[in-house]
C-alpha positions as CSV (number, residue, x, y, z in Angstrom):
1,X,8.5,8.9,-8.1
2,X,5.1,9.4,-9.8
3,X,2.1,8.0,-8.1
4,X,-0.2,5.6,-9.9
5,X,-3.6,7.1,-10.9
6,X,-5.5,3.9,-10.5
7,X,-5.5,0.2,-9.6
8,X,-4.6,-0.8,-13.2
9,X,-1.5,1.4,-13.3
10,X,-0.5,0.2,-9.8
11,X,-0.7,-3.4,-11.0
12,X,1.1,-2.7,-14.2
13,X,4.0,-0.9,-12.4
14,X,4.2,-3.7,-9.8
15,X,4.4,-6.3,-12.6
16,X,7.1,-4.4,-14.5
17,X,9.3,-4.0,-11.3
18,X,9.1,-0.2,-11.6
19,X,9.3,0.2,-7.8
20,X,12.4,-2.0,-7.5
21,X,14.6,0.9,-8.7
22,X,13.3,2.8,-5.6
23,X,14.1,-0.1,-3.3
24,X,10.5,-0.9,-2.7
25,X,8.5,-4.1,-3.0
26,X,4.7,-3.6,-3.6
27,X,2.5,-5.6,-1.3
28,X,5.3,-5.9,1.3
29,X,6.6,-2.4,1.8
30,X,3.3,-0.7,0.7
31,X,-0.1,-1.4,-0.7
32,X,-2.2,0.3,-3.4
33,X,-3.9,2.4,-0.8
34,X,-0.7,3.7,0.9
35,X,1.1,7.0,0.4
36,X,4.9,6.5,-0.2
37,X,7.2,9.5,0.4
38,X,10.8,9.0,-0.6
39,X,13.5,11.6,0.0
40,X,16.9,11.2,-1.7
41,X,19.9,13.5,-1.0
42,X,23.6,13.5,-0.9
43,X,26.3,15.2,1.1
44,X,30.0,15.4,1.2
45,X,32.1,14.4,4.3
46,X,35.5,15.9,4.5
47,X,37.9,13.7,6.4
48,X,41.4,14.7,7.5
49,X,44.2,12.8,5.7
50,X,41.7,11.1,3.4
51,X,39.8,11.7,0.2
52,X,36.5,13.4,0.7
53,X,33.6,10.9,1.0
54,X,30.4,11.4,-1.0
55,X,27.4,9.9,0.8
56,X,23.9,9.3,-0.8
57,X,21.0,8.9,1.7
58,X,17.5,7.7,0.9
59,X,14.7,7.9,3.4
60,X,11.3,6.3,2.7
61,X,8.1,6.8,4.7
62,X,4.9,4.8,4.0
63,X,1.7,6.1,5.4
64,X,-1.8,4.6,5.1
65,X,-3.9,6.8,2.7
66,X,-7.4,7.6,3.9
67,X,-9.0,7.4,0.5
68,X,-12.2,5.6,1.3
69,X,-14.3,8.0,-0.8
70,X,-12.3,6.9,-3.8
71,X,-12.0,3.3,-2.7
72,X,-8.2,3.6,-2.8
73,X,-8.0,5.0,-6.2
74,X,-6.2,8.4,-6.5
75,X,-8.2,10.7,-8.7
76,X,-8.4,14.3,-9.6
77,X,-12.1,14.5,-8.6
78,X,-12.9,16.0,-5.3
79,X,-15.2,13.2,-4.3
80,X,-13.3,10.3,-5.8
81,X,-15.0,7.7,-8.0
82,X,-18.6,6.9,-7.5
83,X,-18.2,3.2,-7.0
84,X,-20.4,1.1,-4.7
85,X,-18.7,-2.1,-3.4
86,X,-21.1,-5.1,-3.9
87,X,-19.8,-7.4,-1.2
88,X,-18.9,-4.8,1.5
89,X,-15.6,-3.8,2.9
90,X,-13.3,-6.1,4.8
91,X,-9.7,-5.5,5.9
92,X,-6.4,-7.2,5.2
93,X,-2.9,-6.8,6.6
94,X,0.4,-6.1,4.8
95,X,1.7,-9.6,5.3
96,X,-1.4,-11.7,6.0
97,X,-3.4,-14.2,3.9
98,X,-6.8,-13.6,5.5
99,X,-9.4,-10.9,5.5
100,X,-11.0,-9.5,8.7
101,X,-13.8,-7.5,10.2
102,X,-12.9,-4.0,11.1
103,X,-12.8,-4.8,14.9
104,X,-10.6,-7.9,14.6
105,X,-7.6,-8.1,17.0
106,X,-5.3,-9.0,14.2
107,X,-5.6,-5.5,12.7
108,X,-3.7,-3.7,15.4
109,X,-0.6,-2.8,13.3
110,X,-1.9,-3.0,9.7
111,X,-5.4,-2.3,8.5
112,X,-6.0,-2.1,4.7
113,X,-9.6,-1.7,3.5
114,X,-10.5,-3.9,0.5
115,X,-13.7,-4.9,-1.2
116,X,-14.8,-8.4,-0.1
117,X,-15.0,-9.7,-3.7
118,X,-11.6,-8.3,-4.5
119,X,-10.1,-10.0,-1.4
120,X,-11.6,-13.3,-2.5
121,X,-10.3,-12.8,-6.0
122,X,-6.7,-12.2,-4.7
123,X,-6.9,-15.5,-2.7
124,X,-7.5,-14.1,0.8
125,X,-9.5,-16.4,3.1
126,X,-11.7,-15.4,6.0
127,X,-10.2,-15.0,9.5
128,X,-11.0,-17.9,11.8
129,X,-11.2,-15.5,14.8
130,X,-13.5,-12.7,13.7
131,X,-15.3,-14.8,11.0
132,X,-16.3,-12.1,8.5
133,X,-19.6,-12.9,6.7
134,X,-19.1,-14.7,3.3
135,X,-21.7,-13.7,0.8
136,X,-21.9,-16.4,-1.9
């Protein structure tokens, strides 16, 4: 699988169901800032008194990418893109609908950094527990 080289390519591949052929669902199984490693291999099992059985195995690992210097965009530059987020960074979870401060208790298992304005644009609402500042 080739990795997307930016947010636009990630969004285009997600919309075209490119990742479905790999058994993955963007946003559920992984986000745009995650690293997905997939290993596919086959082996043959010889069984007595039966036809040999060919088995295909697929193992997938999803790891959080620490790409804050590039704001989640994979790039060939050493330093990433020189972008400055206007509204600040907040955090979302893989399955949630709210954005959070970095120290919120709801971020124990999943913690995906995202620009505040991007989070609002994608329909996320502020967490009622940590109450991240809304800059309007």
